[in-house]
Amino acid sequence: MIGGIFILSGAGLSAESGLRTFRAADGLWEDHRVEDVATPEAFVRDPELVQRFYNERRRQAKEAQPNAAHKALAKLQKTHSAPVYLITQNVDDLLERGGATQVIHMHGAVKDALCAACSHRWAAPMEMRVSDACPSCGAMKTRPDIVWFGEIPYHMDVIQDALEASDLFVSIGTSGTVYPAAGFGQMARQFGIRTLELNLEASNAPFDEMRQGAASDIVPTWVDEILANSPSL
Ligand code: APR
């Protein structure tokens, strides 16, 4: 019987909901240089360009709907007899809208605004502007609540504890190219934890098992197997 399950997800989990991934041929980084829209320096250099980039991603995330993979992970979290830790690199809220709870967004959440002066967070307007005043301190240093390249991902302490408490590490729809998330599989192996990849194309990391396919197909199938083999709550 499997105990705690640590699930890391990336852009591939939301691809079938219509949200673009980053490094595919039609990926977001084909249209925009990371240095122009996803670094603190970019925000200083051209804050309106950065805001436009994230306003568009916020609109798309709001219009997208959870797919069968998001819903299957929520069902697993509700039904599995041990904790299911959902750690995502994604900034959409499709896991939550699919019924998941306590989702750990290590790269932030595009639906939220962050005050660069006092770190207050609030629900972002669809069209966020740098001049939006912080509801808490009044400063006009509003930014998307996104972890940019060169910044420290959120909740790393909680993530480390969750991994250590798990029996199984599952990587879903991520190319495994951005650290620290790209290092979680290696950490799992060092802890003696079994590792599984569910991906459209295999990343180059050494998993104990790899299942190839679209997330909305292979994630529900995998979840049903897990639930069939473990007593539900
Ligand atoms: N089903 C499953 N996997 C899919 C699907 C799908 N329908 N479509 C694409 N994929 C997989 C690809 O095979 C690839 O492994 O999703 C992954 C997408 O990789 P990336 O575009 O690199 O996205 P991701 O791994 O989430 O990027 C990590 O990089 O740019 C930063 O902060 C950004 O969080 C992002 C991080």
Short mmCIF file of C-alpha atoms and ligand atoms in Angstrom, two decimals:
data_model
loop_
_atom_site.label_atom_id
_atom_site.label_comp_id
_atom_site.label_asym_id
_atom_site.label_seq_id
_atom_site.Cartn_x
_atom_site.Cartn_y
_atom_site.Cartn_z
CA MET A 1 0.00 0.00 0.00
CA ILE A 2 1.30 3.44 -0.90
CA GLY A 3 1.52 6.15 1.78
CA GLY A 4 2.14 9.82 1.08
CA ILE A 5 2.37 10.89 -2.57
CA PHE A 6 4.34 13.97 -3.71
CA ILE A 7 3.10 15.24 -7.07
CA LEU A 8 5.09 17.88 -8.97
CA SER A 9 3.28 19.36 -11.97
CA GLY A 10 4.29 21.66 -14.81
CA ALA A 11 2.76 23.38 -17.81
CA GLY A 12 1.86 20.05 -19.46
CA LEU A 13 -0.83 19.49 -16.81
CA SER A 14 -2.73 22.56 -18.10
CA ALA A 15 -1.85 22.24 -21.80
CA GLU A 16 -5.14 20.49 -22.66
CA SER A 17 -7.01 23.27 -20.89
CA GLY A 18 -5.63 25.55 -23.59
CA LEU A 19 -2.78 27.16 -21.62
CA ARG A 20 0.52 27.27 -23.49
CA THR A 21 3.62 25.53 -22.27
CA PHE A 22 6.99 27.28 -22.36
CA ARG A 23 9.49 25.28 -24.37
CA ALA A 24 7.46 23.58 -27.07
CA ALA A 25 7.67 24.83 -30.65
CA ASP A 26 4.66 27.11 -29.95
CA GLY A 27 5.78 27.80 -26.38
CA LEU A 28 5.54 31.09 -24.52
CA TRP A 29 9.31 31.53 -24.62
CA GLU A 30 9.15 31.44 -28.42
CA ASP A 31 7.15 34.70 -28.40
CA HIS A 32 8.77 36.46 -25.46
CA ARG A 33 12.33 36.48 -24.20
CA VAL A 34 12.49 35.51 -20.52
CA GLU A 35 14.79 38.49 -19.99
CA ASP A 36 12.07 40.83 -21.26
CA VAL A 37 9.08 39.62 -19.22
CA ALA A 38 10.10 37.20 -16.43
CA THR A 39 12.95 38.72 -14.41
CA PRO A 40 13.07 41.47 -11.74
CA GLU A 41 15.34 43.44 -14.07
CA ALA A 42 12.69 43.29 -16.82
CA PHE A 43 10.13 44.69 -14.39
CA VAL A 44 12.42 47.63 -13.57
CA ARG A 45 13.28 48.21 -17.22
CA ASP A 46 9.76 48.00 -18.72
CA PRO A 47 7.07 47.35 -16.08
CA GLU A 48 4.20 47.96 -18.48
CA LEU A 49 5.48 45.24 -20.87
CA VAL A 50 5.72 42.80 -17.95
CA GLN A 51 2.25 43.76 -16.74
CA ARG A 52 0.81 43.27 -20.25
CA PHE A 53 2.40 39.80 -20.46
CA TYR A 54 0.89 38.70 -17.15
CA ASN A 55 -2.46 40.44 -17.75
CA GLU A 56 -2.81 38.32 -20.89
CA ARG A 57 -1.82 35.13 -19.03
CA ARG A 58 -4.29 36.03 -16.23
CA ARG A 59 -7.09 36.45 -18.77
CA GLN A 60 -6.28 33.10 -20.42
CA ALA A 61 -6.02 31.31 -17.07
CA LYS A 62 -9.41 32.68 -16.05
CA GLU A 63 -11.03 31.53 -19.30
CA ALA A 64 -9.45 28.05 -19.12
CA GLN A 65 -11.31 25.13 -17.52
CA PRO A 66 -9.86 22.31 -15.41
CA ASN A 67 -9.27 19.16 -17.46
CA ALA A 68 -9.66 15.50 -16.48
CA ALA A 69 -6.13 15.42 -15.06
CA HIS A 70 -6.77 18.32 -12.65
CA LYS A 71 -9.99 16.64 -11.51
CA ALA A 72 -8.34 13.25 -11.11
CA LEU A 73 -5.63 14.73 -8.86
CA ALA A 74 -8.33 16.39 -6.73
CA LYS A 75 -10.14 13.02 -6.46
CA LEU A 76 -6.89 11.32 -5.43
CA GLN A 77 -6.28 13.98 -2.79
CA LYS A 78 -9.80 13.53 -1.38
CA THR A 79 -9.86 9.73 -1.48
CA HIS A 80 -6.34 8.40 -0.91
CA SER A 81 -5.78 7.10 2.60
CA ALA A 82 -2.50 9.05 3.00
CA PRO A 83 -1.53 12.66 2.23
CA VAL A 84 -1.31 13.78 -1.40
CA TYR A 85 0.96 16.82 -1.72
CA LEU A 86 0.24 18.90 -4.84
CA ILE A 87 3.26 21.04 -5.70
CA THR A 88 2.94 22.95 -8.95
CA GLN A 89 5.18 25.17 -11.04
CA ASN A 90 1.99 26.41 -12.74
CA VAL A 91 0.59 29.83 -11.89
CA ASP A 92 -2.98 29.01 -12.95
CA ASP A 93 -5.60 27.89 -10.39
CA LEU A 94 -7.01 24.99 -12.39
CA LEU A 95 -6.12 22.42 -9.71
CA GLU A 96 -8.13 24.41 -7.15
CA ARG A 97 -11.00 24.90 -9.60
CA GLY A 98 -10.87 21.15 -10.25
CA GLY A 99 -11.45 20.55 -6.51
CA ALA A 100 -7.92 20.28 -5.12
CA THR A 101 -6.94 22.00 -1.87
CA GLN A 102 -3.71 23.18 -0.26
CA VAL A 103 -2.01 23.41 -3.64
CA ILE A 104 1.57 24.66 -3.27
CA HIS A 105 2.37 27.20 -6.01
CA MET A 106 6.15 27.39 -5.91
CA HIS A 107 6.24 29.91 -8.81
CA GLY A 108 3.36 32.04 -7.54
CA ALA A 109 -0.18 32.62 -8.80
CA VAL A 110 -1.10 34.82 -11.75
CA LYS A 111 -4.53 35.61 -10.21
CA ASP A 112 -2.82 37.51 -7.37
CA ALA A 113 -1.07 40.85 -7.12
CA LEU A 114 1.89 41.45 -4.81
CA CYS A 115 3.06 44.73 -3.33
CA ALA A 116 6.82 44.99 -3.87
CA ALA A 117 6.99 47.38 -0.91
CA CYS A 118 5.14 45.50 1.87
CA SER A 119 4.54 42.01 0.35
CA HIS A 120 0.78 42.33 0.77
CA ARG A 121 -1.12 39.99 -1.64
CA TRP A 122 -4.56 40.54 -3.09
CA ALA A 123 -6.71 39.36 -5.97
CA ALA A 124 -5.32 41.08 -9.04
CA PRO A 125 -7.59 43.07 -11.37
CA MET A 126 -7.76 41.67 -14.92
CA GLU A 127 -5.76 44.65 -16.16
CA MET A 128 -3.10 45.25 -13.52
CA ARG A 129 -1.04 48.45 -13.70
CA VAL A 130 2.15 49.35 -11.90
CA SER A 131 0.40 52.47 -10.61
CA ASP A 132 -2.23 50.39 -8.80
CA ALA A 133 -1.88 51.39 -5.15
CA CYS A 134 -1.38 48.63 -2.59
CA PRO A 135 -4.61 48.29 -0.55
CA SER A 136 -2.48 47.78 2.56
CA CYS A 137 0.38 50.30 2.47
CA GLY A 138 -0.65 52.51 -0.46
CA ALA A 139 2.67 52.14 -2.28
CA MET A 140 2.49 52.12 -6.07
CA LYS A 141 4.82 49.14 -6.52
CA THR A 142 2.33 46.55 -7.67
CA ARG A 143 3.67 43.44 -9.42
CA PRO A 144 2.22 40.07 -10.44
CA ASP A 145 2.60 37.49 -7.63
CA ILE A 146 4.97 35.47 -9.82
CA VAL A 147 8.41 34.10 -8.89
CA TRP A 148 10.69 35.36 -11.67
CA PHE A 149 13.95 33.85 -12.80
CA GLY A 150 16.62 34.69 -10.27
CA GLU A 151 14.11 34.87 -7.40
CA ILE A 152 13.62 32.26 -4.67
CA PRO A 153 10.63 29.94 -5.20
CA TYR A 154 7.94 29.94 -2.52
CA HIS A 155 7.38 27.34 0.22
CA MET A 156 10.65 25.43 -0.22
CA ASP A 157 10.64 24.40 3.47
CA VAL A 158 7.14 22.90 3.20
CA ILE A 159 8.09 21.21 -0.09
CA GLN A 160 11.16 19.55 1.44
CA ASP A 161 9.10 18.27 4.41
CA ALA A 162 6.42 16.92 2.05
CA LEU A 163 8.98 15.06 -0.03
CA GLU A 164 10.56 13.48 3.02
CA ALA A 165 7.12 12.33 4.19
CA SER A 166 6.26 10.64 0.88
CA ASP A 167 6.49 7.09 -0.46
CA LEU A 168 6.10 8.07 -4.10
CA PHE A 169 7.29 11.03 -6.23
CA VAL A 170 5.26 11.72 -9.37
CA SER A 171 6.30 14.28 -12.01
CA ILE A 172 3.49 15.35 -14.35
CA GLY A 173 3.90 17.47 -17.50
CA THR A 174 7.18 19.18 -16.78
CA SER A 175 10.37 19.23 -18.83
CA GLY A 176 12.42 19.22 -15.63
CA THR A 177 14.64 22.04 -16.85
CA VAL A 178 14.17 24.68 -14.13
CA TYR A 179 15.66 24.33 -10.65
CA PRO A 180 14.88 23.77 -7.82
CA ALA A 181 11.86 21.79 -9.14
CA ALA A 182 14.14 19.94 -11.57
CA GLY A 183 16.08 18.62 -8.58
CA PHE A 184 13.13 17.10 -6.68
CA GLY A 185 13.43 13.76 -8.52
CA GLN A 186 17.07 13.43 -7.53
CA MET A 187 16.17 14.29 -3.92
CA ALA A 188 13.44 11.65 -3.99
CA ARG A 189 15.92 9.02 -5.17
CA GLN A 190 18.33 10.03 -2.42
CA PHE A 191 15.50 9.49 0.10
CA GLY A 192 14.86 6.05 -1.45
CA ILE A 193 11.47 7.16 -2.77
CA ARG A 194 10.07 5.50 -5.93
CA THR A 195 9.71 7.92 -8.85
CA LEU A 196 7.18 8.02 -11.70
CA GLU A 197 6.96 10.37 -14.69
CA LEU A 198 3.67 11.05 -16.50
CA ASN A 199 4.53 13.13 -19.54
CA LEU A 200 3.79 13.64 -23.24
CA GLU A 201 7.50 13.30 -23.95
CA ALA A 202 10.01 11.79 -21.55
CA SER A 203 12.23 14.35 -19.84
CA ASN A 204 15.83 13.26 -19.53
CA ALA A 205 15.69 12.47 -15.80
CA PRO A 206 16.00 8.82 -14.64
CA PHE A 207 12.57 7.78 -13.26
CA ASP A 208 11.78 4.29 -11.98
CA GLU A 209 8.76 4.29 -14.27
CA MET A 210 7.73 6.53 -17.18
CA ARG A 211 4.28 6.61 -18.76
CA GLN A 212 3.97 8.56 -21.99
CA GLY A 213 0.77 10.27 -23.03
CA ALA A 214 -1.48 13.27 -22.64
CA ALA A 215 -2.17 14.19 -19.03
CA SER A 216 -5.95 14.07 -19.42
CA ASP A 217 -5.58 10.40 -20.50
CA ILE A 218 -2.78 8.95 -18.38
CA VAL A 219 -3.33 10.85 -15.10
CA PRO A 220 -6.92 9.63 -14.50
CA THR A 221 -5.86 6.07 -15.40
CA TRP A 222 -2.97 6.22 -12.94
CA VAL A 223 -5.17 7.72 -10.20
CA ASP A 224 -7.74 4.94 -10.61
CA GLU A 225 -4.97 2.33 -10.27
CA ILE A 226 -3.71 3.93 -7.06
CA LEU A 227 -7.19 4.15 -5.56
CA ALA A 228 -7.99 0.56 -6.56
CA ASN A 229 -4.92 -0.63 -4.67
CA SER A 230 -5.29 1.38 -1.49
CA PRO A 231 -8.13 1.56 1.03
CA SER A 232 -9.88 4.90 0.67
CA LEU A 233 -10.38 7.27 3.55
N1 APR B 1 0.13 16.16 -21.31
C1 APR B 1 1.23 15.90 -20.56
N2 APR B 1 2.41 16.55 -20.71
C2 APR B 1 2.46 17.51 -21.64
C3 APR B 1 1.35 17.85 -22.47
C4 APR B 1 0.16 17.12 -22.27
N3 APR B 1 -0.95 17.37 -22.98
N4 APR B 1 1.75 18.85 -23.31
C5 APR B 1 3.04 19.12 -23.02
N5 APR B 1 3.47 18.32 -22.03
C6 APR B 1 4.78 18.31 -21.39
C7 APR B 1 5.96 18.40 -22.32
O1 APR B 1 6.34 17.09 -22.75
C8 APR B 1 7.02 19.03 -21.41
O2 APR B 1 7.73 18.03 -20.70
O3 APR B 1 4.85 19.46 -20.58
C9 APR B 1 6.20 19.86 -20.42
C10 APR B 1 6.28 21.35 -20.67
O4 APR B 1 7.60 21.75 -20.41
P1 APR B 1 7.90 23.32 -20.25
O5 APR B 1 7.26 24.05 -21.37
O6 APR B 1 9.37 23.44 -20.01
O7 APR B 1 7.10 23.74 -18.94
P2 APR B 1 7.52 23.49 -17.43
O8 APR B 1 8.32 22.23 -17.29
O9 APR B 1 6.31 23.62 -16.60
O10 APR B 1 8.49 24.75 -17.14
C11 APR B 1 8.96 24.90 -15.80
O11 APR B 1 9.94 27.02 -16.42
O12 APR B 1 9.73 28.97 -17.59
C12 APR B 1 9.66 28.42 -16.34
O13 APR B 1 8.40 29.25 -14.55
C13 APR B 1 8.28 28.58 -15.77
O14 APR B 1 7.10 27.06 -14.32
C14 APR B 1 7.80 27.15 -15.55
C15 APR B 1 9.10 26.36 -15.49
#
